């Protein structure tokens, strides 16, 4: 059994990554979604190990010191990170692992794991991204404008990614993401092992 591959999926807030990934996972049982660790308190209905690995700040700092994270960052007083252990267990079991992380986290992971395959998901237009952010009904108009500005900064870094997928429809985005994953498993170094 060959080892799984590590995929990073990034894209601006509101682009529909979660929806695309849910549909992708519904089609493919050999995927593992990396659950992040966080120091924030669980929200109602969130389960440890399912939504997040909930850690104290002391434990989180210990994990940093032991190099237990592929990437980590702090946002508004809470820390978030991708635990190396669970990712490696899934890869060793032959599963492809998907990390849904931001551009900065992707840079950290790729520095440690250069073989990581990176995919940037973009909106079909800025107008459509603004419409999606507004339709969520969770942000003020001011916050939506900040998210759009940040999205424009993130798209400038999309050239550093291996692949670029436009989420015009969920079906198309899932089809392209699936094709990327299949193609990555057709590389000679992986396919020729039984002949050598």
PDB file of C-alpha atoms in Angstrom:
ATOM      1  CA  UNK A   1       0.000   0.000   0.000  1.00  0.00           C
ATOM      2  CA  UNK A   2       1.418   3.368  -0.959  1.00  0.00           C
ATOM      3  CA  UNK A   3       1.539   6.293   1.446  1.00  0.00           C
ATOM      4  CA  UNK A   4      -1.119   8.951   1.091  1.00  0.00           C
ATOM      5  CA  UNK A   5      -0.406  12.438  -0.201  1.00  0.00           C
ATOM      6  CA  UNK A   6      -0.717  15.726   1.637  1.00  0.00           C
ATOM      7  CA  UNK A   7      -2.927  18.373  -0.008  1.00  0.00           C
ATOM      8  CA  UNK A   8      -3.455  21.944   1.122  1.00  0.00           C
ATOM      9  CA  UNK A   9      -6.608  23.772   0.080  1.00  0.00           C
ATOM     10  CA  UNK A  10      -6.587  27.536   0.634  1.00  0.00           C
ATOM     11  CA  UNK A  11      -8.834  30.347  -0.477  1.00  0.00           C
ATOM     12  CA  UNK A  12     -10.476  33.491   0.773  1.00  0.00           C
ATOM     13  CA  UNK A  13     -13.237  33.550   3.361  1.00  0.00           C
ATOM     14  CA  UNK A  14     -16.609  33.033   1.664  1.00  0.00           C
ATOM     15  CA  UNK A  15     -15.218  31.276  -1.415  1.00  0.00           C
ATOM     16  CA  UNK A  16     -17.024  28.039  -0.474  1.00  0.00           C
ATOM     17  CA  UNK A  17     -14.093  25.793   0.544  1.00  0.00           C
ATOM     18  CA  UNK A  18     -16.121  23.981   3.222  1.00  0.00           C
ATOM     19  CA  UNK A  19     -18.966  23.238   0.801  1.00  0.00           C
ATOM     20  CA  UNK A  20     -16.562  21.993  -1.886  1.00  0.00           C
ATOM     21  CA  UNK A  21     -14.635  19.827   0.591  1.00  0.00           C
ATOM     22  CA  UNK A  22     -17.840  18.327   2.044  1.00  0.00           C
ATOM     23  CA  UNK A  23     -18.900  17.296  -1.471  1.00  0.00           C
ATOM     24  CA  UNK A  24     -15.413  15.918  -2.221  1.00  0.00           C
ATOM     25  CA  UNK A  25     -15.420  13.818   0.967  1.00  0.00           C
ATOM     26  CA  UNK A  26     -18.894  12.487   0.123  1.00  0.00           C
ATOM     27  CA  UNK A  27     -17.418  11.082  -3.128  1.00  0.00           C
ATOM     28  CA  UNK A  28     -14.127   9.718  -1.781  1.00  0.00           C
ATOM     29  CA  UNK A  29     -13.781   7.523   1.308  1.00  0.00           C
ATOM     30  CA  UNK A  30      -9.970   7.449   1.189  1.00  0.00           C
ATOM     31  CA  UNK A  31      -9.581  11.012   2.455  1.00  0.00           C
ATOM     32  CA  UNK A  32      -8.682  12.338   5.891  1.00  0.00           C
ATOM     33  CA  UNK A  33      -9.604  15.874   6.903  1.00  0.00           C
ATOM     34  CA  UNK A  34      -6.997  17.256   9.256  1.00  0.00           C
ATOM     35  CA  UNK A  35      -8.595  18.468  12.501  1.00  0.00           C
ATOM     36  CA  UNK A  36      -6.820  21.528  13.889  1.00  0.00           C
ATOM     37  CA  UNK A  37      -5.815  22.087  17.497  1.00  0.00           C
ATOM     38  CA  UNK A  38      -6.906  25.266  19.253  1.00  0.00           C
ATOM     39  CA  UNK A  39      -6.672  26.953  22.629  1.00  0.00           C
ATOM     40  CA  UNK A  40     -10.111  28.559  22.345  1.00  0.00           C
ATOM     41  CA  UNK A  41     -13.008  27.173  24.356  1.00  0.00           C
ATOM     42  CA  UNK A  42     -15.377  24.734  22.628  1.00  0.00           C
ATOM     43  CA  UNK A  43     -18.590  26.258  21.283  1.00  0.00           C
ATOM     44  CA  UNK A  44     -21.921  24.533  22.004  1.00  0.00           C
ATOM     45  CA  UNK A  45     -22.089  21.251  20.078  1.00  0.00           C
ATOM     46  CA  UNK A  46     -18.368  21.076  19.319  1.00  0.00           C
ATOM     47  CA  UNK A  47     -16.615  17.823  20.211  1.00  0.00           C
ATOM     48  CA  UNK A  48     -12.956  17.367  21.070  1.00  0.00           C
ATOM     49  CA  UNK A  49     -11.178  15.468  18.288  1.00  0.00           C
ATOM     50  CA  UNK A  50     -14.067  16.007  15.853  1.00  0.00           C
ATOM     51  CA  UNK A  51     -14.274  19.767  15.329  1.00  0.00           C
ATOM     52  CA  UNK A  52     -10.959  20.648  17.009  1.00  0.00           C
ATOM     53  CA  UNK A  53      -8.414  19.200  19.396  1.00  0.00           C
ATOM     54  CA  UNK A  54      -8.982  21.539  22.350  1.00  0.00           C
ATOM     55  CA  UNK A  55      -5.727  22.255  24.214  1.00  0.00           C
ATOM     56  CA  UNK A  56      -4.710  24.533  27.053  1.00  0.00           C
ATOM     57  CA  UNK A  57      -2.245  27.296  26.126  1.00  0.00           C
ATOM     58  CA  UNK A  58       0.426  25.515  28.211  1.00  0.00           C
ATOM     59  CA  UNK A  59      -0.079  22.247  26.304  1.00  0.00           C
ATOM     60  CA  UNK A  60      -0.111  24.140  22.992  1.00  0.00           C
ATOM     61  CA  UNK A  61       3.243  25.764  23.867  1.00  0.00           C
ATOM     62  CA  UNK A  62       4.655  22.351  24.846  1.00  0.00           C
ATOM     63  CA  UNK A  63       3.615  20.983  21.439  1.00  0.00           C
ATOM     64  CA  UNK A  64       5.346  23.933  19.727  1.00  0.00           C
ATOM     65  CA  UNK A  65       8.534  23.248  21.719  1.00  0.00           C
ATOM     66  CA  UNK A  66       8.401  19.562  20.686  1.00  0.00           C
ATOM     67  CA  UNK A  67       7.781  20.485  17.004  1.00  0.00           C
ATOM     68  CA  UNK A  68       4.395  18.718  17.096  1.00  0.00           C
ATOM     69  CA  UNK A  69       2.765  21.141  14.610  1.00  0.00           C
ATOM     70  CA  UNK A  70       3.126  21.315  10.835  1.00  0.00           C
ATOM     71  CA  UNK A  71       1.978  24.930  11.159  1.00  0.00           C
ATOM     72  CA  UNK A  72       0.487  27.190  13.807  1.00  0.00           C
ATOM     73  CA  UNK A  73      -0.635  30.778  14.292  1.00  0.00           C
ATOM     74  CA  UNK A  74      -2.324  33.025  16.816  1.00  0.00           C
ATOM     75  CA  UNK A  75      -5.551  34.939  16.121  1.00  0.00           C
ATOM     76  CA  UNK A  76      -7.147  37.295  18.625  1.00  0.00           C
ATOM     77  CA  UNK A  77      -5.522  35.687  21.664  1.00  0.00           C
ATOM     78  CA  UNK A  78      -6.200  32.072  20.626  1.00  0.00           C
ATOM     79  CA  UNK A  79      -3.708  29.704  19.034  1.00  0.00           C
ATOM     80  CA  UNK A  80      -4.506  27.299  16.176  1.00  0.00           C
ATOM     81  CA  UNK A  81      -2.303  24.611  14.653  1.00  0.00           C
ATOM     82  CA  UNK A  82      -2.138  21.450  12.544  1.00  0.00           C
ATOM     83  CA  UNK A  83      -0.923  18.492  14.658  1.00  0.00           C
ATOM     84  CA  UNK A  84       1.740  16.494  12.818  1.00  0.00           C
ATOM     85  CA  UNK A  85       0.883  13.175  14.536  1.00  0.00           C
ATOM     86  CA  UNK A  86      -2.651  12.724  13.157  1.00  0.00           C
ATOM     87  CA  UNK A  87      -1.602  13.792   9.663  1.00  0.00           C
ATOM     88  CA  UNK A  88       1.259  11.268   9.600  1.00  0.00           C
ATOM     89  CA  UNK A  89      -0.943   8.449  10.934  1.00  0.00           C
ATOM     90  CA  UNK A  90      -3.455   9.017   8.120  1.00  0.00           C
ATOM     91  CA  UNK A  91      -0.716   9.296   5.454  1.00  0.00           C
ATOM     92  CA  UNK A  92       0.902   6.068   6.714  1.00  0.00           C
ATOM     93  CA  UNK A  93      -2.509   4.359   6.484  1.00  0.00           C
ATOM     94  CA  UNK A  94      -2.577   5.249   2.756  1.00  0.00           C
ATOM     95  CA  UNK A  95      -5.118   8.073   3.059  1.00  0.00           C
ATOM     96  CA  UNK A  96      -4.800  11.398   1.287  1.00  0.00           C
ATOM     97  CA  UNK A  97      -4.854  14.206   3.851  1.00  0.00           C
ATOM     98  CA  UNK A  98      -6.493  17.556   3.210  1.00  0.00           C
ATOM     99  CA  UNK A  99      -5.532  20.639   5.190  1.00  0.00           C
ATOM    100  CA  UNK A 100      -7.924  23.581   4.880  1.00  0.00           C
ATOM    101  CA  UNK A 101      -5.542  26.361   5.926  1.00  0.00           C
ATOM    102  CA  UNK A 102      -4.665  29.948   5.110  1.00  0.00           C
ATOM    103  CA  UNK A 103      -1.818  31.141   2.903  1.00  0.00           C
ATOM    104  CA  UNK A 104       0.579  31.751   5.830  1.00  0.00           C
ATOM    105  CA  UNK A 105      -0.008  28.277   7.235  1.00  0.00           C
ATOM    106  CA  UNK A 106       0.466  26.765   3.772  1.00  0.00           C
ATOM    107  CA  UNK A 107       3.899  28.410   3.554  1.00  0.00           C
ATOM    108  CA  UNK A 108       4.891  26.885   6.918  1.00  0.00           C
ATOM    109  CA  UNK A 109       3.743  23.383   5.908  1.00  0.00           C
ATOM    110  CA  UNK A 110       5.497  23.526   2.519  1.00  0.00           C
ATOM    111  CA  UNK A 111       8.740  24.604   4.196  1.00  0.00           C
ATOM    112  CA  UNK A 112       8.591  21.414   6.313  1.00  0.00           C
ATOM    113  CA  UNK A 113       7.010  19.147   3.678  1.00  0.00           C
ATOM    114  CA  UNK A 114       8.042  20.319   0.189  1.00  0.00           C
ATOM    115  CA  UNK A 115       6.161  17.403  -1.416  1.00  0.00           C
ATOM    116  CA  UNK A 116       2.830  18.922  -0.305  1.00  0.00           C
ATOM    117  CA  UNK A 117       0.402  19.596  -3.173  1.00  0.00           C
ATOM    118  CA  UNK A 118      -1.212  23.029  -2.909  1.00  0.00           C
ATOM    119  CA  UNK A 119      -4.546  24.107  -4.384  1.00  0.00           C
ATOM    120  CA  UNK A 120      -5.943  27.641  -4.277  1.00  0.00           C
ATOM    121  CA  UNK A 121      -9.722  28.005  -4.580  1.00  0.00           C
ATOM    122  CA  UNK A 122     -10.852  31.347  -5.973  1.00  0.00           C
ATOM    123  CA  UNK A 123     -14.236  32.978  -6.549  1.00  0.00           C
ATOM    124  CA  UNK A 124     -15.489  33.468 -10.128  1.00  0.00           C
ATOM    125  CA  UNK A 125     -15.527  37.258  -9.499  1.00  0.00           C
ATOM    126  CA  UNK A 126     -15.177  39.801  -6.701  1.00  0.00           C
ATOM    127  CA  UNK A 127     -18.887  40.631  -7.067  1.00  0.00           C
ATOM    128  CA  UNK A 128     -19.806  36.979  -6.504  1.00  0.00           C
ATOM    129  CA  UNK A 129     -17.523  36.746  -3.452  1.00  0.00           C
ATOM    130  CA  UNK A 130     -19.151  39.860  -1.985  1.00  0.00           C
ATOM    131  CA  UNK A 131     -22.601  38.366  -2.701  1.00  0.00           C
ATOM    132  CA  UNK A 132     -21.653  35.103  -0.927  1.00  0.00           C
ATOM    133  CA  UNK A 133     -20.215  36.935   2.088  1.00  0.00           C
ATOM    134  CA  UNK A 134     -23.334  39.106   2.328  1.00  0.00           C
ATOM    135  CA  UNK A 135     -25.666  36.082   1.941  1.00  0.00           C
ATOM    136  CA  UNK A 136     -24.057  34.383   4.958  1.00  0.00           C
ATOM    137  CA  UNK A 137     -25.549  37.135   7.105  1.00  0.00           C
ATOM    138  CA  UNK A 138     -22.797  36.830   9.727  1.00  0.00           C
ATOM    139  CA  UNK A 139     -20.765  39.995   9.085  1.00  0.00           C
ATOM    140  CA  UNK A 140     -21.333  43.747   9.059  1.00  0.00           C
ATOM    141  CA  UNK A 141     -20.824  45.643   5.785  1.00  0.00           C
ATOM    142  CA  UNK A 142     -17.531  46.959   7.187  1.00  0.00           C
ATOM    143  CA  UNK A 143     -16.302  43.461   8.047  1.00  0.00           C
ATOM    144  CA  UNK A 144     -17.280  42.206   4.575  1.00  0.00           C
ATOM    145  CA  UNK A 145     -15.152  44.962   3.000  1.00  0.00           C
ATOM    146  CA  UNK A 146     -12.212  43.904   5.216  1.00  0.00           C
ATOM    147  CA  UNK A 147     -12.680  40.274   4.145  1.00  0.00           C
ATOM    148  CA  UNK A 148     -12.741  41.338   0.467  1.00  0.00           C
ATOM    149  CA  UNK A 149      -9.539  43.354   0.922  1.00  0.00           C
ATOM    150  CA  UNK A 150      -7.851  40.381   2.590  1.00  0.00           C
ATOM    151  CA  UNK A 151      -9.112  38.096  -0.220  1.00  0.00           C
ATOM    152  CA  UNK A 152      -7.438  40.346  -2.810  1.00  0.00           C
ATOM    153  CA  UNK A 153      -4.150  40.106  -0.879  1.00  0.00           C
ATOM    154  CA  UNK A 154      -4.462  36.296  -0.690  1.00  0.00           C
ATOM    155  CA  UNK A 155      -5.163  35.936  -4.424  1.00  0.00           C
ATOM    156  CA  UNK A 156      -1.864  37.737  -5.121  1.00  0.00           C
ATOM    157  CA  UNK A 157      -0.120  34.758  -3.477  1.00  0.00           C
ATOM    158  CA  UNK A 158      -2.029  32.168  -5.531  1.00  0.00           C
ATOM    159  CA  UNK A 159       0.867  32.003  -8.024  1.00  0.00           C
ATOM    160  CA  UNK A 160       2.835  30.160  -5.326  1.00  0.00           C
ATOM    161  CA  UNK A 161       0.298  27.302  -5.438  1.00  0.00           C
ATOM    162  CA  UNK A 162       0.509  24.211  -7.650  1.00  0.00           C
ATOM    163  CA  UNK A 163      -3.107  24.468  -8.832  1.00  0.00           C
ATOM    164  CA  UNK A 164      -5.837  27.112  -9.151  1.00  0.00           C
ATOM    165  CA  UNK A 165      -9.527  26.134  -9.017  1.00  0.00           C
ATOM    166  CA  UNK A 166     -12.361  28.606  -9.629  1.00  0.00           C
ATOM    167  CA  UNK A 167     -15.439  27.782  -7.555  1.00  0.00           C
ATOM    168  CA  UNK A 168     -18.057  28.876 -10.084  1.00  0.00           C
ATOM    169  CA  UNK A 169     -20.174  25.838  -9.177  1.00  0.00           C
ATOM    170  CA  UNK A 170     -19.533  23.280  -6.452  1.00  0.00           C
ATOM    171  CA  UNK A 171     -19.768  20.442  -9.010  1.00  0.00           C
ATOM    172  CA  UNK A 172     -17.061  21.953 -11.237  1.00  0.00           C
ATOM    173  CA  UNK A 173     -14.777  22.737  -8.309  1.00  0.00           C
ATOM    174  CA  UNK A 174     -15.118  19.185  -6.928  1.00  0.00           C
ATOM    175  CA  UNK A 175     -14.484  17.699 -10.380  1.00  0.00           C
ATOM    176  CA  UNK A 176     -11.298  19.755 -10.797  1.00  0.00           C
ATOM    177  CA  UNK A 177     -10.089  18.971  -7.266  1.00  0.00           C
ATOM    178  CA  UNK A 178     -10.691  15.246  -7.862  1.00  0.00           C
ATOM    179  CA  UNK A 179      -8.803  15.420 -11.164  1.00  0.00           C
ATOM    180  CA  UNK A 180      -5.848  17.094  -9.430  1.00  0.00           C
ATOM    181  CA  UNK A 181      -5.728  14.360  -6.797  1.00  0.00           C
ATOM    182  CA  UNK A 182      -5.920  11.589  -9.397  1.00  0.00           C
ATOM    183  CA  UNK A 183      -3.163  13.223 -11.478  1.00  0.00           C
ATOM    184  CA  UNK A 184      -0.910  13.521  -8.428  1.00  0.00           C
ATOM    185  CA  UNK A 185      -1.208   9.754  -7.921  1.00  0.00           C
ATOM    186  CA  UNK A 186      -0.135   9.146 -11.538  1.00  0.00           C
ATOM    187  CA  UNK A 187       3.404  10.443 -11.077  1.00  0.00           C
ATOM    188  CA  UNK A 188       6.102   7.972 -12.188  1.00  0.00           C
ATOM    189  CA  UNK A 189       7.804   7.829  -8.779  1.00  0.00           C
ATOM    190  CA  UNK A 190       4.577   6.429  -7.331  1.00  0.00           C
ATOM    191  CA  UNK A 191       3.280   4.312 -10.222  1.00  0.00           C
ATOM    192  CA  UNK A 192       6.520   2.569 -11.191  1.00  0.00           C
ATOM    193  CA  UNK A 193       7.307   1.042  -7.789  1.00  0.00           C
ATOM    194  CA  UNK A 194       5.862  -2.368  -8.747  1.00  0.00           C
ATOM    195  CA  UNK A 195       8.011  -2.492 -11.931  1.00  0.00           C
ATOM    196  CA  UNK A 196      11.359  -1.615 -10.385  1.00  0.00           C
TER     197      UNK A 196
END
